[in-house]
Tab-separated table of N, CA and C in Angstrom:
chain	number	residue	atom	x	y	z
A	29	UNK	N	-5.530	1.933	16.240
A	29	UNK	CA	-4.936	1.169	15.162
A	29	UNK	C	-6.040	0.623	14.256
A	30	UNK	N	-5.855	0.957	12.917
A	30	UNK	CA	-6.395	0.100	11.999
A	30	UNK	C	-6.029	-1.316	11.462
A	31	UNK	N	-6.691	-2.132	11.048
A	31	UNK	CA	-6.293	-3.532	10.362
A	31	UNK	C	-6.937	-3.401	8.988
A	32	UNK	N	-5.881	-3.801	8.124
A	32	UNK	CA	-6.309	-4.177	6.641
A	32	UNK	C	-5.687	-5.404	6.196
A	33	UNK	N	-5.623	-6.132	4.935
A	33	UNK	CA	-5.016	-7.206	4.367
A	33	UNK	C	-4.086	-6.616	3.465
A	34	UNK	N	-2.698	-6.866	3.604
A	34	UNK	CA	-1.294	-6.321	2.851
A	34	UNK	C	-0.411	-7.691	2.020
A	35	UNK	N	-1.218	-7.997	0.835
A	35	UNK	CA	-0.750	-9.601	0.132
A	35	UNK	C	-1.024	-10.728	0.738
A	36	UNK	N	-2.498	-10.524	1.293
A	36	UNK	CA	-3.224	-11.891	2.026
A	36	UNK	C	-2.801	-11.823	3.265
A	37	UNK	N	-2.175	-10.783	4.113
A	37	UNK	CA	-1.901	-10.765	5.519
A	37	UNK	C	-2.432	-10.058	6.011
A	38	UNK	N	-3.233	-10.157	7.367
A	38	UNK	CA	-3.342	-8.819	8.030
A	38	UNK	C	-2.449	-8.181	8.643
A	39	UNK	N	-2.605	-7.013	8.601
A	39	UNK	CA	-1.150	-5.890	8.863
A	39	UNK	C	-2.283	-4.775	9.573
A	40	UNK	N	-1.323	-4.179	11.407
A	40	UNK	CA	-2.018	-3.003	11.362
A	40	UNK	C	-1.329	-1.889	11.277
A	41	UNK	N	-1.800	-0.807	11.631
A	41	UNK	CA	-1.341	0.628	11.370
A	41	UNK	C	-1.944	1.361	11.818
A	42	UNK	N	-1.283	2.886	12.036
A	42	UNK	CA	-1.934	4.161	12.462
A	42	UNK	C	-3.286	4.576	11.195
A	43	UNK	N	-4.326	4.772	12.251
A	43	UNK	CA	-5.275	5.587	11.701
A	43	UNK	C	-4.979	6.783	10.775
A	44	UNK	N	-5.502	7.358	9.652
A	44	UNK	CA	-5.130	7.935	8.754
A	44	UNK	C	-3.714	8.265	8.064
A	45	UNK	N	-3.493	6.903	7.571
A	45	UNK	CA	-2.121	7.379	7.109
A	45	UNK	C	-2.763	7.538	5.839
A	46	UNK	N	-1.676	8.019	4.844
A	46	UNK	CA	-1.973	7.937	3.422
A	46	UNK	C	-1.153	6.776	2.693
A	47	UNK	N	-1.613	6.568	1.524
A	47	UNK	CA	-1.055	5.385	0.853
A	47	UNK	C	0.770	5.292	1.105
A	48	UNK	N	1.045	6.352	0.499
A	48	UNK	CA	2.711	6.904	0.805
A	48	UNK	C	3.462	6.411	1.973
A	49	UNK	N	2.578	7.135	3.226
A	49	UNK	CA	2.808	6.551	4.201
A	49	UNK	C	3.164	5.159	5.078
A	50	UNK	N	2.098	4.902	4.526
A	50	UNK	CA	1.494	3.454	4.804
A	50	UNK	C	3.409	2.599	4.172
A	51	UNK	N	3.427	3.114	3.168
A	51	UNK	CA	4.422	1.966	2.711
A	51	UNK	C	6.031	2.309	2.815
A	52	UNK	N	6.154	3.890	3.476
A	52	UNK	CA	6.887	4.081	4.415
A	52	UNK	C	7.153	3.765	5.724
A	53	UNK	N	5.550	2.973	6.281
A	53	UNK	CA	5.767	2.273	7.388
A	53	UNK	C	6.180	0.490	7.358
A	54	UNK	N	5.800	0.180	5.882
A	54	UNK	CA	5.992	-1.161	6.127
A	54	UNK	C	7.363	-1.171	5.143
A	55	UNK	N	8.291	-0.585	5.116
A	55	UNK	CA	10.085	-0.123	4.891
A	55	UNK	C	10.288	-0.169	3.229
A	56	UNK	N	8.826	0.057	2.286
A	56	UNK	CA	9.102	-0.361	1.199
A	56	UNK	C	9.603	0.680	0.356
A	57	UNK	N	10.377	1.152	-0.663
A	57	UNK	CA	10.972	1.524	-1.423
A	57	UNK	C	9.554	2.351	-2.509
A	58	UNK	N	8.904	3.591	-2.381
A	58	UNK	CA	7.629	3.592	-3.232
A	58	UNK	C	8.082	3.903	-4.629
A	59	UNK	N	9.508	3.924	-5.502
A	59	UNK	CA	9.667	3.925	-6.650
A	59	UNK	C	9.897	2.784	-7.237
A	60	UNK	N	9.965	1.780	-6.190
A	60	UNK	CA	9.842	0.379	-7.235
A	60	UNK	C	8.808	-0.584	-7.096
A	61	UNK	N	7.390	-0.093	-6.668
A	61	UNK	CA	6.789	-0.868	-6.215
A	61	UNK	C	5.282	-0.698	-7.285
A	62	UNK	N	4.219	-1.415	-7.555
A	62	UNK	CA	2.838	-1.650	-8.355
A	62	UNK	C	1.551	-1.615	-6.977
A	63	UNK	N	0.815	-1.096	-6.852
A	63	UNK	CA	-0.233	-1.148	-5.824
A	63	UNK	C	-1.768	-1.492	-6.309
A	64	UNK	N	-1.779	-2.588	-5.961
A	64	UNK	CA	-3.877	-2.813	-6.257
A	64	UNK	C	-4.213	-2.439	-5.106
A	65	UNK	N	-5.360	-1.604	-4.953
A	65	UNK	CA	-6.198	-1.243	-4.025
A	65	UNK	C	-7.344	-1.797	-3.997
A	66	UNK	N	-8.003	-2.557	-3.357
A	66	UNK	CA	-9.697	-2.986	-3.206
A	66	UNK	C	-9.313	-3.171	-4.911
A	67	UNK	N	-8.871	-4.081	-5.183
A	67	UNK	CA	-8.981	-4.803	-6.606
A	67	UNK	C	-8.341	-3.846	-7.502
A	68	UNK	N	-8.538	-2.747	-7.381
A	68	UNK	CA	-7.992	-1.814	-8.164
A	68	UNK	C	-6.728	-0.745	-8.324
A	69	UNK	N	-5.888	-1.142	-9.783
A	69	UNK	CA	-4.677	-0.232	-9.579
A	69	UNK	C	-4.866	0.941	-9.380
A	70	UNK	N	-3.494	1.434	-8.215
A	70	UNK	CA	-4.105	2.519	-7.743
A	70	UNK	C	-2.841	3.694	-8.643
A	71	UNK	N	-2.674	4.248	-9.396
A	71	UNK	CA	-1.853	5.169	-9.768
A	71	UNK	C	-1.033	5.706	-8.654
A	72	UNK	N	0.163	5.855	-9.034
A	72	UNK	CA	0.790	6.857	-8.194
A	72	UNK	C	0.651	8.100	-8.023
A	73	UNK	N	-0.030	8.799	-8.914
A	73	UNK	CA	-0.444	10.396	-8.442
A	73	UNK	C	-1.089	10.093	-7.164
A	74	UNK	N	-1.790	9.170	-6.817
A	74	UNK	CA	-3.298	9.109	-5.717
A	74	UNK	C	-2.980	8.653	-4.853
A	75	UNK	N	-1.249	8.538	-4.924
A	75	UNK	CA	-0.457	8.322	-3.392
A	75	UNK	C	-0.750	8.793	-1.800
A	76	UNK	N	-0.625	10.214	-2.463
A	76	UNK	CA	-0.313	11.063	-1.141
A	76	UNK	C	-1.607	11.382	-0.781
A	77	UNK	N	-2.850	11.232	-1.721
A	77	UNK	CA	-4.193	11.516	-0.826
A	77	UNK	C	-4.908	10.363	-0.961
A	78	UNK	N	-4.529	9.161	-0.779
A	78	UNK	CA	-5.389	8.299	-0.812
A	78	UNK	C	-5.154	7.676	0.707
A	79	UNK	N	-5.829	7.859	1.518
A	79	UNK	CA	-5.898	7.405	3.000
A	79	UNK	C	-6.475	5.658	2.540
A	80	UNK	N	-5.695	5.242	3.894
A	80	UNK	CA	-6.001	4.039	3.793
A	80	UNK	C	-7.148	3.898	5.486
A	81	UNK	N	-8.010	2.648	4.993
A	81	UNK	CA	-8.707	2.502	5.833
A	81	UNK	C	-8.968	1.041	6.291
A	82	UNK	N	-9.895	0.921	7.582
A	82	UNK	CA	-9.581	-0.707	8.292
A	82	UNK	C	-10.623	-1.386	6.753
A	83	UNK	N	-9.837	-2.376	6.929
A	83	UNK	CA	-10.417	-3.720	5.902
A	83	UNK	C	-9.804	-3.041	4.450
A	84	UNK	N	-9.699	-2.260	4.074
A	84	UNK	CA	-9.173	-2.269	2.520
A	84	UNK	C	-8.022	-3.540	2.373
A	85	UNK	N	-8.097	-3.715	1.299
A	85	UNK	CA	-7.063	-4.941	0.823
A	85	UNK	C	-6.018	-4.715	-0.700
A	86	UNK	N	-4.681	-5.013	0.226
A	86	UNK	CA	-4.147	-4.591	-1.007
A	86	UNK	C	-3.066	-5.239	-1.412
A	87	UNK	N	-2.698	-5.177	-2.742
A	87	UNK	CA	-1.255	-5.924	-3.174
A	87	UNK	C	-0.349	-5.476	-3.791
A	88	UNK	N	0.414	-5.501	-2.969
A	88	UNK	CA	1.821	-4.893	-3.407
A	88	UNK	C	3.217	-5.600	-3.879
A	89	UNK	N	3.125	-5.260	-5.486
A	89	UNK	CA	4.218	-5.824	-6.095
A	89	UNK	C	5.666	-5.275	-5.857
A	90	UNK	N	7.014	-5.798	-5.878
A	90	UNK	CA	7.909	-4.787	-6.004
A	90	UNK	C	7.894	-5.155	-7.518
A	91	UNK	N	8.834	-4.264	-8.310
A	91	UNK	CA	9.446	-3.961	-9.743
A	91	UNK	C	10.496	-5.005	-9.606
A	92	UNK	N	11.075	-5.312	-9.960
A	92	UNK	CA	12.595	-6.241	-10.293
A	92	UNK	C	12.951	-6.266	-11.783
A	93	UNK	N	13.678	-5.557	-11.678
A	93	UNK	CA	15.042	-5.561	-13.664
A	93	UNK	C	15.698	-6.935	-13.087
A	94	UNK	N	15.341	-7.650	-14.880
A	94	UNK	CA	16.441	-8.459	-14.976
A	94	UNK	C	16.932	-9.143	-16.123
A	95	UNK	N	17.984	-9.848	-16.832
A	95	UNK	CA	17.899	-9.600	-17.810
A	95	UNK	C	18.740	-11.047	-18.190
């Protein structure tokens, strides 16, 4: 198991998941969601090959419409 920080928490997980993954494991929805990686937005193309690793830190917004 790896450990990283997931919105100021530590959270662990299986060794090499990919970003995709990763937020298929923690039950999130990946079409409504914003991702900073190590400070930086991470595009959604760079989903599926961006492995996550121990200590990266990241924040994850959901989207919300409202009006």
């Amino acid at each position: 198991m790896i450990t990283l920080q997931v919105n100021g928490s530590d959270r662990t997980c299986a060794p090499d998941l990919t970003m995709l993954q990763l937020l298929e494991h923690l039950g999130l929805n990946p079409r409504l969601i914003a991702i900073e990686y190590n400070g930086e937005i991470l595009h959604r193309q760079f989903w599926q090959e961006t492995i996550v690793q121990s200590g990266d830190r990241l924040e994850i917004v959901t989207i919300v419409g409202g009006g």
